[in-house]
Coordinates of C-alpha atoms in Angstrom, one line a residue:
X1 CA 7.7 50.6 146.2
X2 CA 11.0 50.3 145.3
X3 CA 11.7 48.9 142.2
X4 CA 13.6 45.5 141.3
X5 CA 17.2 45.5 140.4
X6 CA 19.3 43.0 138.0
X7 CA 22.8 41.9 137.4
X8 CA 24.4 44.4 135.3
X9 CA 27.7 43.0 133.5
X10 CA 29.8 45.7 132.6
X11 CA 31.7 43.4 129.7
X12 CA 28.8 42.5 128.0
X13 CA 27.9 46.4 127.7
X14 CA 30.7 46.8 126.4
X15 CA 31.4 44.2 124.1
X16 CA 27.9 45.1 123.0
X17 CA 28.6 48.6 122.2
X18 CA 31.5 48.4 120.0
X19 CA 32.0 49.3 116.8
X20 CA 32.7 46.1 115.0
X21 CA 33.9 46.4 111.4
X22 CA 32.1 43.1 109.8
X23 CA 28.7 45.3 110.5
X24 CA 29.4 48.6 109.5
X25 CA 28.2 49.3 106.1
X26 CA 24.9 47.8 107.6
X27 CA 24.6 50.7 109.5
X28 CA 26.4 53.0 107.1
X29 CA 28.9 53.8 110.1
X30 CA 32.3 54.1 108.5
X31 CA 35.3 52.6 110.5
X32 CA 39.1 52.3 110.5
X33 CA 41.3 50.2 111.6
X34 CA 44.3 52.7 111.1
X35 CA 43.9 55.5 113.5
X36 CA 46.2 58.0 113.8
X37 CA 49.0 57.7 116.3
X38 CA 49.0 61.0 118.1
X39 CA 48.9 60.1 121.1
X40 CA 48.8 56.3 123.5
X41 CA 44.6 57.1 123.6
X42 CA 44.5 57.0 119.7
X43 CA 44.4 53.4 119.7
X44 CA 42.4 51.3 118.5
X45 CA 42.8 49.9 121.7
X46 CA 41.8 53.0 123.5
X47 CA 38.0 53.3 122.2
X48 CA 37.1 50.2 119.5
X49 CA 38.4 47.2 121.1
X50 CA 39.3 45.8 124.7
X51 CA 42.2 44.9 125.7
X52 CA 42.8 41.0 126.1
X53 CA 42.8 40.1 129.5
X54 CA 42.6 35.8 129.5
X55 CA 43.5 35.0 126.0
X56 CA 46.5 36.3 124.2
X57 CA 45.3 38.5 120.8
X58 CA 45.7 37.4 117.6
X59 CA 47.5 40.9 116.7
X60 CA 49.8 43.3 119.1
X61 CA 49.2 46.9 119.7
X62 CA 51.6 49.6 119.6
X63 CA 53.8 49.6 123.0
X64 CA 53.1 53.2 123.8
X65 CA 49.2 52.5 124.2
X66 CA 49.6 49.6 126.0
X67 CA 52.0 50.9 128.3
X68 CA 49.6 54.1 129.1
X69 CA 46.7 51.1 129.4
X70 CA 48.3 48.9 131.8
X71 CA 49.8 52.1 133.5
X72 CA 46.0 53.6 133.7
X73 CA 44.7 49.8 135.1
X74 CA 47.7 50.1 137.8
X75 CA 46.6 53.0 138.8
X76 CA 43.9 51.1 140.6
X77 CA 46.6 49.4 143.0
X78 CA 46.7 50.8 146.6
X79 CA 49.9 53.2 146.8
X80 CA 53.0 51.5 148.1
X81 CA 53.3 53.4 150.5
X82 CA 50.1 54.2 152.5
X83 CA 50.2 50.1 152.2
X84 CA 50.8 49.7 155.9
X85 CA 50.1 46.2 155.7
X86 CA 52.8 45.1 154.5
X87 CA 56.5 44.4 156.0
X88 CA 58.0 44.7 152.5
X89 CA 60.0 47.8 151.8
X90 CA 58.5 50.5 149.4
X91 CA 61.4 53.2 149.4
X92 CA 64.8 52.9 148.3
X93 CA 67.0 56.0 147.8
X94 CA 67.6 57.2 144.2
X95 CA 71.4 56.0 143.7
X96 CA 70.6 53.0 145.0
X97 CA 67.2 52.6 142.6
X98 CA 69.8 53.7 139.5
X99 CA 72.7 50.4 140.4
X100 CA 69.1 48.5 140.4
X101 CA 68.0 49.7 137.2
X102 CA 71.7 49.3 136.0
X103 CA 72.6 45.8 136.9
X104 CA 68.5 44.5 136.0
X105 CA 69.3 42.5 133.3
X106 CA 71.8 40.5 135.9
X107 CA 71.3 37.1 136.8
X108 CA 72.4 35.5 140.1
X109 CA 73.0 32.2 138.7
X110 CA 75.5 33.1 135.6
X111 CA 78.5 33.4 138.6
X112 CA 81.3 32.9 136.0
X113 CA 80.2 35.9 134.2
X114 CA 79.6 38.5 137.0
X115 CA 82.4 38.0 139.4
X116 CA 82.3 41.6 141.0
X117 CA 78.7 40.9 141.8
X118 CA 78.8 37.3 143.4
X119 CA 81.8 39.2 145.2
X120 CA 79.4 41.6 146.8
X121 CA 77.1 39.0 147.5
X122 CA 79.9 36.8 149.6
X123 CA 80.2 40.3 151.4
X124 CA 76.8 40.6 152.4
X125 CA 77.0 37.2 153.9
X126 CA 80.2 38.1 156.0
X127 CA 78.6 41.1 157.4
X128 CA 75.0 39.6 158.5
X129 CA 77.0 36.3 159.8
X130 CA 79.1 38.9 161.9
X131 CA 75.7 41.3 162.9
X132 CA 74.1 37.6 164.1
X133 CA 76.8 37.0 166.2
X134 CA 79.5 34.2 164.5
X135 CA 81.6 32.6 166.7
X136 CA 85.3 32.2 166.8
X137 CA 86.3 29.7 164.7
X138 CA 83.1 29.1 163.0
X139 CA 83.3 29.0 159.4
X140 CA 79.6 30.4 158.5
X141 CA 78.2 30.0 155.5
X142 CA 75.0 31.2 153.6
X143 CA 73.0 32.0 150.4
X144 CA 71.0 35.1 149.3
X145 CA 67.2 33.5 148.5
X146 CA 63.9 35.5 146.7
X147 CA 62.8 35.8 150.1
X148 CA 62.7 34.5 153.5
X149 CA 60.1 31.6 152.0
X150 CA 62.9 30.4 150.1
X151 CA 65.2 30.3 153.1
X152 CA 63.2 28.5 155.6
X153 CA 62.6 25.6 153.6
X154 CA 66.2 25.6 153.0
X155 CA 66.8 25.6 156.3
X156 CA 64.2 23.4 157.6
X157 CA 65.7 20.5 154.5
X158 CA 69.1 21.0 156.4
X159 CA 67.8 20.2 160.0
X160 CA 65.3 17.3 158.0
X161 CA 68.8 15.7 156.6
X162 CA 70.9 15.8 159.0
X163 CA 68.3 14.3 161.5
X164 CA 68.0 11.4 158.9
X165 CA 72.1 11.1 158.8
X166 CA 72.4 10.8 162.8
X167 CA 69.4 8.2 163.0
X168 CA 70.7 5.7 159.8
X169 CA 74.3 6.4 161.5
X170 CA 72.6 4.8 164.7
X171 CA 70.3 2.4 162.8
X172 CA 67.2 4.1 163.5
X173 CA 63.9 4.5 161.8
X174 CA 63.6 8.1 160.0
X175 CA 60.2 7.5 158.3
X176 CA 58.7 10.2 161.4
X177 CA 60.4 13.1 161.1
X178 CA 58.2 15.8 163.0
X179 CA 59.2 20.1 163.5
X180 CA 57.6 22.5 166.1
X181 CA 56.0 25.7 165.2
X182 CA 53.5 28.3 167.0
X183 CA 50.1 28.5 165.3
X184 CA 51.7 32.4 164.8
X185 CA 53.7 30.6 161.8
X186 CA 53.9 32.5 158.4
X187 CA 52.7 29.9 155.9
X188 CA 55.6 29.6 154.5
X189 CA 56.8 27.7 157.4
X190 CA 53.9 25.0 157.2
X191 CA 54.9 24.7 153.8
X192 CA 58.1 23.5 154.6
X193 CA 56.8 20.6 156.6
X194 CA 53.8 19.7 153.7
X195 CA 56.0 19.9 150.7
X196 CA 59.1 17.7 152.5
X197 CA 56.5 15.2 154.2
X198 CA 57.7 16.5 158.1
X199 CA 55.0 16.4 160.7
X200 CA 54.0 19.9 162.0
X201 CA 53.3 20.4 165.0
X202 CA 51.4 23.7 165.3
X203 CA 51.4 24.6 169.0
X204 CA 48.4 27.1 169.7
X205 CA 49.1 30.1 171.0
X206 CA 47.6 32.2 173.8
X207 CA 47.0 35.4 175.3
X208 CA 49.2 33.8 178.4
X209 CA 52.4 33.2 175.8
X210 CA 51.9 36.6 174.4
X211 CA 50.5 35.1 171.2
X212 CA 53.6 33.5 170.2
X213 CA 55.0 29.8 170.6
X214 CA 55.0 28.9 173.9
X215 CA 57.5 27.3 175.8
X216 CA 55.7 25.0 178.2
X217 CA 53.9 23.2 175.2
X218 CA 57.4 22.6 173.2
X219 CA 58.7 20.7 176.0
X220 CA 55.3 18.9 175.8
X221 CA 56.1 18.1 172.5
X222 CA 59.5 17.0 171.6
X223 CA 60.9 13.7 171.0
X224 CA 63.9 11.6 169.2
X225 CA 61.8 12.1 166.2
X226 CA 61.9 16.2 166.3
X227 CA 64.3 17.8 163.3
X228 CA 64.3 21.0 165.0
X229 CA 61.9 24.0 166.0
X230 CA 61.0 27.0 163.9
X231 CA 61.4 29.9 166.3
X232 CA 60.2 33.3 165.1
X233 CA 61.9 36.9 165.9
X234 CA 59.0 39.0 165.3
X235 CA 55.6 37.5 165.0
X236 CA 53.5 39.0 161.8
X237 CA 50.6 39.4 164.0
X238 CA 51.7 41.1 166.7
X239 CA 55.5 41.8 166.2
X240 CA 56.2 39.5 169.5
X241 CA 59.6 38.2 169.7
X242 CA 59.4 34.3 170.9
X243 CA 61.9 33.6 173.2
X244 CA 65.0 31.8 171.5
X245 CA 67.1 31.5 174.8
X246 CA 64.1 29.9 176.7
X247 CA 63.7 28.0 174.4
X248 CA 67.4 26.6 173.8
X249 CA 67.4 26.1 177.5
X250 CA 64.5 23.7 177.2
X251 CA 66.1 21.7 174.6
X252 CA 69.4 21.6 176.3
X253 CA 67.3 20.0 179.2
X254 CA 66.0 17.3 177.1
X255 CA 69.1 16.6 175.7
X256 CA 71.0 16.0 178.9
X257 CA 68.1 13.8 180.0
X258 CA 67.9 11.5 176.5
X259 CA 70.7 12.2 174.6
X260 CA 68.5 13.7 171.8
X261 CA 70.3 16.7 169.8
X262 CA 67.3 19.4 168.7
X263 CA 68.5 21.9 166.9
X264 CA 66.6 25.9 166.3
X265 CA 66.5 27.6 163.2
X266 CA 65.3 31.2 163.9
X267 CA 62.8 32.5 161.3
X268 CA 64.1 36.2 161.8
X269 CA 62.4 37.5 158.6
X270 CA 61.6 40.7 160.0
X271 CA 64.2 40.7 163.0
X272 CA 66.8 40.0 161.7
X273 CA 67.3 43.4 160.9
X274 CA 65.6 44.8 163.7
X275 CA 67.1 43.1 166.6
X276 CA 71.0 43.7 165.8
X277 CA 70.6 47.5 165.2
X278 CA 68.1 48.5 168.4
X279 CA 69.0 49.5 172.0
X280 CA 66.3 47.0 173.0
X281 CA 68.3 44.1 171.1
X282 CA 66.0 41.0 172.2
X283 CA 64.8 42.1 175.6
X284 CA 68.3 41.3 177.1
X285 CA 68.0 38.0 175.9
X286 CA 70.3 35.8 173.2
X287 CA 68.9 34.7 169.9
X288 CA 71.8 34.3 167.1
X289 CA 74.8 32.4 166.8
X290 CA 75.3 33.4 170.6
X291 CA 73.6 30.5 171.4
X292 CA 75.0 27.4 170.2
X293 CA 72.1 25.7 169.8
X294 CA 71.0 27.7 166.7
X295 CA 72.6 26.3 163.8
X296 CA 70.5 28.6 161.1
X297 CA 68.9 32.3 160.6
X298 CA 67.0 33.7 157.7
X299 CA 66.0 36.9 156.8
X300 CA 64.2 39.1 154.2
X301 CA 66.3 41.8 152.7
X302 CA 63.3 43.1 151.7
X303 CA 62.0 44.1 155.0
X304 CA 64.0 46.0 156.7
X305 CA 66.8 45.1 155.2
X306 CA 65.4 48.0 153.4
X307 CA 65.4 46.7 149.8
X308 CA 62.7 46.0 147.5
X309 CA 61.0 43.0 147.4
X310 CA 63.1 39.8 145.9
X311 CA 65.8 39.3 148.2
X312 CA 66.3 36.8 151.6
X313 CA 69.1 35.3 153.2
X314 CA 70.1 32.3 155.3
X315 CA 73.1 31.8 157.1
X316 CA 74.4 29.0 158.7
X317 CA 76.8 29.0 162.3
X318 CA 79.2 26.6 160.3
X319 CA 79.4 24.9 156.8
X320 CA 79.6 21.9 158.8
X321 CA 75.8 22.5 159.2
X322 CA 75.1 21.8 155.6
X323 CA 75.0 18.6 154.6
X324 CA 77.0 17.7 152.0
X325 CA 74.8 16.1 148.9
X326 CA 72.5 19.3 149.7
X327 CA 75.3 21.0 147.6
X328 CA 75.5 20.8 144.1
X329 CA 78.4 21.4 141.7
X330 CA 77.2 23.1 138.5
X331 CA 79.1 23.4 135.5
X332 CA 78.1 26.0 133.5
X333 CA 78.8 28.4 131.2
X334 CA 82.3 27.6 131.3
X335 CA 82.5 27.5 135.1
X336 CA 82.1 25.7 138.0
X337 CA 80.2 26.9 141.0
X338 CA 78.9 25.3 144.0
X339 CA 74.6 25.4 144.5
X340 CA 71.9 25.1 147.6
X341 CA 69.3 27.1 146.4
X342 CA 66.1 25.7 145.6
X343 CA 65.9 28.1 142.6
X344 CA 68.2 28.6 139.6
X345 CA 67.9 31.9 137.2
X346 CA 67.0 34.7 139.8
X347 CA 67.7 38.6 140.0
X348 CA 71.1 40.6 141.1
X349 CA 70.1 43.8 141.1
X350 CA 68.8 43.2 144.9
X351 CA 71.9 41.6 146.4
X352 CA 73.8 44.6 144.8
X353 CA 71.3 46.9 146.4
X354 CA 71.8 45.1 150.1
X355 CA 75.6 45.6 149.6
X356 CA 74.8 49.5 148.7
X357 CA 72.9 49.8 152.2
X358 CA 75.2 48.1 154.3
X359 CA 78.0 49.8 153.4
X360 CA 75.8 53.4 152.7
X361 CA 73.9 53.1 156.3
X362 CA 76.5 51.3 158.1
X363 CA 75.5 50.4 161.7
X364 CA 75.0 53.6 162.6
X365 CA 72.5 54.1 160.5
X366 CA 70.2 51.3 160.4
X367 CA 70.2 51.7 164.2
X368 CA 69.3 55.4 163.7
X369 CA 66.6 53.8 160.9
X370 CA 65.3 51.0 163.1
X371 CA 65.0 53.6 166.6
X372 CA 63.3 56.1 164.5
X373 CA 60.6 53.2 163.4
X374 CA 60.1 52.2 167.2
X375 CA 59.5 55.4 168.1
X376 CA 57.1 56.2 165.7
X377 CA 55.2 52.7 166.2
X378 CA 55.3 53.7 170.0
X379 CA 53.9 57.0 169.6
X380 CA 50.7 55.0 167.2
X381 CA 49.9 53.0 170.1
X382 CA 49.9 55.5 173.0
X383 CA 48.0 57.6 170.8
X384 CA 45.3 54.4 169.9
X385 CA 45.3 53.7 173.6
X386 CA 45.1 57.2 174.8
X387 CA 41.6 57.6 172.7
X388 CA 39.9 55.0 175.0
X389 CA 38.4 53.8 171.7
X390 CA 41.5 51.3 171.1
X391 CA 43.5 48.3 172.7
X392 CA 46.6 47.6 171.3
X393 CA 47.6 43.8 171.5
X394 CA 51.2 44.3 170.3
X395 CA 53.6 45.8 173.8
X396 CA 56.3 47.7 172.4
X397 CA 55.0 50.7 173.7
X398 CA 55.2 49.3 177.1
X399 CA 57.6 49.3 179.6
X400 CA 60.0 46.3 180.3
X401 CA 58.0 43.3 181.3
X402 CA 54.7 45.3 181.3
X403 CA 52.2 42.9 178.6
X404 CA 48.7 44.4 179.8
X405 CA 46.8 47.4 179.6
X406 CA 45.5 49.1 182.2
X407 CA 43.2 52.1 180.8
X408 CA 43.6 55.0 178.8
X409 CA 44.7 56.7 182.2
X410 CA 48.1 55.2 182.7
X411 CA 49.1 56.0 179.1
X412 CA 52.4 58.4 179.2
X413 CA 54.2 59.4 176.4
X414 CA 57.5 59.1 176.1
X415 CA 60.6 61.3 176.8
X416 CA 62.9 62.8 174.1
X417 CA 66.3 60.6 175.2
X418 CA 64.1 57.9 175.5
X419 CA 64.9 54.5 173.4
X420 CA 63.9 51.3 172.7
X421 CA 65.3 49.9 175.5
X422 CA 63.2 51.6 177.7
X423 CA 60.2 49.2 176.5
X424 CA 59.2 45.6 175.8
X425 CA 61.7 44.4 172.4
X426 CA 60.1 43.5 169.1
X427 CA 59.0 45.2 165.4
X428 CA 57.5 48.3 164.9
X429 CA 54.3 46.8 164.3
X430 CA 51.1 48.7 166.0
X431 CA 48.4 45.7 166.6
X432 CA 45.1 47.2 167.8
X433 CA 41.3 46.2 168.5
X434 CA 38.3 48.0 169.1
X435 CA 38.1 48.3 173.1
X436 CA 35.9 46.6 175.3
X437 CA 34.1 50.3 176.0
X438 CA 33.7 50.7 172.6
X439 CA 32.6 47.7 171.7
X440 CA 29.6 48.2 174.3
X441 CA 28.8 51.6 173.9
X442 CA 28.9 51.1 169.8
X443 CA 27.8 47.3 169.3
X444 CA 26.6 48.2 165.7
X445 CA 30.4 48.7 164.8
X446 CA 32.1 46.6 163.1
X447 CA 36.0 46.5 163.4
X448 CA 36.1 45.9 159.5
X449 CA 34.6 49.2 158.8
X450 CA 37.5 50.7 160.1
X451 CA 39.2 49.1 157.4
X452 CA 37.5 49.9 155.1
X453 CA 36.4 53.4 155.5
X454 CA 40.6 54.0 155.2
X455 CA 40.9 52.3 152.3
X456 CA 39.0 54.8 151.0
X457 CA 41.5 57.3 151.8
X458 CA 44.0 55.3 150.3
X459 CA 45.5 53.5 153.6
X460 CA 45.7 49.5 153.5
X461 CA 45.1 48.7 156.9
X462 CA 44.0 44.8 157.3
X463 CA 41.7 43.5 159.9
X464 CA 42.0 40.2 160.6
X465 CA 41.7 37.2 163.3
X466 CA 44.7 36.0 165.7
X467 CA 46.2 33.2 165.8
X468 CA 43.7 30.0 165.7
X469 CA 42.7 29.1 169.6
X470 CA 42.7 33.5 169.6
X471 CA 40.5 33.5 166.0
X472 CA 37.8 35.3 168.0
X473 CA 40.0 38.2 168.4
X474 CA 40.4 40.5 165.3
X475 CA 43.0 43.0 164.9
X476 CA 43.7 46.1 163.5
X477 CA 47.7 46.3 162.4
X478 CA 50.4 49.2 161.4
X479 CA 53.8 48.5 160.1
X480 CA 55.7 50.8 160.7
X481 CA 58.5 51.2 158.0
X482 CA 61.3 53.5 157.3
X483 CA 58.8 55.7 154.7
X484 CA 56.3 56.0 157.7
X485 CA 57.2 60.0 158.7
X486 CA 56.5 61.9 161.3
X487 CA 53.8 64.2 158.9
X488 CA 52.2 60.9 157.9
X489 CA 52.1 59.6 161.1
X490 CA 50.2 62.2 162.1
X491 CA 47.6 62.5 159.3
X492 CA 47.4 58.6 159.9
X493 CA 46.0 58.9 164.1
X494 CA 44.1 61.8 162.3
X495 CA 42.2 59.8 160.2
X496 CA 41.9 57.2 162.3
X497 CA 40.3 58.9 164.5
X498 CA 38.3 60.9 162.1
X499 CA 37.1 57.1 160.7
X500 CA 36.0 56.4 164.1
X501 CA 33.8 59.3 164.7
X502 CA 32.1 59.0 161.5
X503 CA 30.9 55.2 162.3
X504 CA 30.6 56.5 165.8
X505 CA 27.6 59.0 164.7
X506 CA 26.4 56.3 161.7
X507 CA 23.9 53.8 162.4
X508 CA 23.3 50.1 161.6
X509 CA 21.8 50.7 158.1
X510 CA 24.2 53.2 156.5
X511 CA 27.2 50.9 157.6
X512 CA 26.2 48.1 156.0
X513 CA 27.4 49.9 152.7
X514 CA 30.5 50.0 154.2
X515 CA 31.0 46.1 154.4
X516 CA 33.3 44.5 151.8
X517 CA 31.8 43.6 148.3
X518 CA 31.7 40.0 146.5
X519 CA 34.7 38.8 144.9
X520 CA 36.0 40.0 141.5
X521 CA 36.3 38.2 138.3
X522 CA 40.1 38.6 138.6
X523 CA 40.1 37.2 141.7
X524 CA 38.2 34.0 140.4
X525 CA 40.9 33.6 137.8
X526 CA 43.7 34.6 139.6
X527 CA 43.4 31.9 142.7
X528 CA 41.0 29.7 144.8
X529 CA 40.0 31.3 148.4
X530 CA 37.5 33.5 149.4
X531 CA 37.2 37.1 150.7
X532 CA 36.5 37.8 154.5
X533 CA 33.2 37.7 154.1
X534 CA 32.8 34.2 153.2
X535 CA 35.6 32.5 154.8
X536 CA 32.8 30.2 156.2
X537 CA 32.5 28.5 153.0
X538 CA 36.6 27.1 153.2
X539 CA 37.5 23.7 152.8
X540 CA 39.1 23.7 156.3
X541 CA 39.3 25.9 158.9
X542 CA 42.2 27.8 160.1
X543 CA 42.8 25.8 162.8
X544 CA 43.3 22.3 160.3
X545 CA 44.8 24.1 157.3
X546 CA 47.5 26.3 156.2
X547 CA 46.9 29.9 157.4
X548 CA 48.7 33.4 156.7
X549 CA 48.9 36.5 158.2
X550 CA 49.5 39.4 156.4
X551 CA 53.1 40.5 155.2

């Protein structure tokens, strides 16, 4: 019979175990406190005491061992980048790492003391205005944020305001305000709406609107009481471009009919660097300042704007599209400077390092950059597909107007002038699900074995459900970045593959030690939530709270 087993805690071992001074001559062990520095391990730190984790300590240690310690912990940390979860950039070429590490100590809000770079960073506004398509006349104006977070709610507060001018203006209630949003929505968009007290309306999404906001239920929708709608170039899911021009059309409709002005404000977080560099563009169809119905895009530099993470911009057609008291004049440090950020104190280094790509890559080579990623996303998913094991729910490997797939047959890989114009637009994002085949031939599988048997060779690969009203439908998903090459690539559908086999030839009881284990202690201190495996227990499900994809 096998015998019982007990809850080990590995801190009370420890703790247990050391060598504590107070008792030593009771035990004739002989301790002290001064140990040798020869090395960062020689601490006392090292072997005699743990290092505070929750509660600062009384005394410091020396900063060479607690450098090598937190070093050591870090090495714990999935590497940057085999993390193909994630849309935030992990490489960044070595001159443009050094004017990072040179201009660190910057700060973004001191504008009277670093003209040259708040010069760079009116630059980089210039140039994305112009890649998103300004028009004549327009005077555009914009802001670098920490991120694209930071950017929609600044956008969404601009749409919110000048709604509330137009209805006072006409002596109209503006206690309702309400935005529309696919259920696809990054949180950060939700946010907007809870923390400015706008009504969201999440409109689900469907296997029929390729899992992105669909345009039949936003004309079901709208009304004098709409700010605006949130429409997203490149779904996190699935890397699905919403249509922005259907949409426009929609709300040109309704305004011709009631007199209603709705304005767009396109989330282009990840395109927003995508779509201006591509053959594919947007699928032929306009999303920027093209269309005059978008007033306001924002971006993540940090994606593949191709620098690392702390950096987003928004941009708006015309300053005209700003209200006024959202500006602030700041006096300080002997200046004067104008403000619509909702932050203050924030990092330099990153515009300065979106200046040194722009004018390093130019347009030829972020289109070079951006083809090369399609291509290698395309080639993931034909070879997923090809397998028979896989069924990939992101199309960019698809022909033009093709959305389904039709077995591992028809799969036909592509030809060496071939571009991204030749298939369906949208990121180089590889979404993928076990197949139906599968699935019946192997019901003891579970998808989220897949993910974690790569972790185990370093890869972060998520599994996770759709959108809610798709929840039932998990998926595998690959973002392609620049850092993804061709020799990775391959060892990635290698081990894929080589992942599959092995559950393919394990049964039900050996994979059940592949399943994810209970939360960590760090994970109870750090924030409220719960792993996969007991999202049962939430507060609310995703289909009545705030959700998040992975990016």
């Amino acid at each position: 019979m096998a015998g019982l087993a007990r809850h080990v805690d590995p801190d009370e071992i420890i703790k247990t175990l050391h060598d504590h001074p107070g008792e030593a001559h009771k035990r004739h062990i002989h301790s002290s406190r001064s140990v040798s520095q020869t090395t960062p391990y020689s601490s006392r730190y090292a072997t005699q005491q743990e290092i505070s984790k929750f509660k600062i300590p009384n005394e410091g240690a020396p900063a060479d061992a607690v450098h090598q310690m937190l070093k050591d912990e870090l090495d714990l940390d999935g590497r940057p980048n085999l993390n193909l979860a994630s849309f935030v950039g992990t490489y960044m070429e070595r001159e443009a790492e050094a004017l990072m590490i040179e201009n660190i100590s910057k700060n973004m809000s001191d504008a009277d003391e670093y003209p040259a770079m708040m010069q760079m960073h009116s630059r980089c506004v210039s140039i994305i205005s112009h890649l998103w398509g300004v028009q004549k006349g327009e005077r555009a104006i914009g802001t670098a944020t920490t991120g694209s977070s930071e950017a929609i709610h600044l956008g969404g507060l601009a749409m919110k305001r000048r709604w509330q001018e137009k209805r006072r203006a006409e002596g109209k209630d503006t206690s309702n305000p309400n935005i529309i949003m696919g259920a696809n929505a990054q949180v950060a968009l939700e946010k907007f709406a809870r923390y400015f007290e706008v009504e969201a309306r999440i409109l689900p999404v469907s296997e029929k609107s390729l899992y992105r906001l669909d345009p039949d239920l936003v004309k079901e929708n709208i009304d004098e009481n709409t700010i605006g709608v949130f429409v997203i170039l490149g779904s996190t899911y699935t890397g699905h471009y919403e249509p922005v021009e259907e949409i426009s059309k929609i709300l040109d409709e309704f305004e011709n009919k009631t007199g209603h002005d709705i304005p767009i404000h396109v989330d282009a977080a990840s395109g927003g660097f995508i779509a201006p560099f591509t053959h594919a563009k947007a699928g032929n169809h306009k999303w920027n300042f093209e269309l005059p119905r978008v007033k306001s895009i924002n971006t993540s530099g940090h994606k593949f704007g191709l620098v690392y993470a702390g950096v987003g911009w928004i941009i708006w057609r015309d300053e005209s599209y700003l209200p006024k008291h959202l500006v602030f004049e700041l006096h300080y440090l002997g200046g004067t400077e104008e403000s619509y950020t909702l932050n203050f104190s924030r990092p330099g280094a990153q515009i300065i390092a979106q200046y040194f790509n722009l004018i390093h890559l130019g347009f030829s080579g972020y289109r070079s950059i951006m083809e090369n990623c399609m291509a290698n996303a395309r080639l993931l998913s034909k070879a997923l597909e090809a397998s028979g094991w896989y069924i990939c729910v992101s199309d960019i490997h698809r022909k033009k107007g093709e959305h389904r797939f039709h077995g591992k047959d028809e799969v036909v890989f592509g030809k060496e002038d071939e571009t991204s114009a030749d298939y369906n637009a949208g990121l180089p994002v590889v979404a993928f699900r076990l197949s139906d085949t599968f699935k019946k031939d192997y019901p003891h599988v579970k998808q989220e074995s897949v993910s974690t048997l790569l972790r185990v060779k370093q890869y972060i690969i998520p599994n996770y459900p759709l959108p809610p009203n798709e929840d039932k439908i998990e998926i595998l998903r690959v973002v392609v970045r620049e850092s993804m090459s061709l020799d990775l690539l391959d060892r990635l559908i290698s081990d894929i593959f080589a992942v599959t086999q092995t559950l393919m030839e394990t049964d039900a009881v050996d994979l059940s030690a592949f399943q994810p284990g209970a939360s960590s202690i760090e994970k109870q201190h750090q924030s409220k939530g719960h792993d996969s495996q007991n999202k049962h227990k939430a507060k609310r499900p995703m289909s009545h709270g705030v959700h998040r994809s992975v990016c």
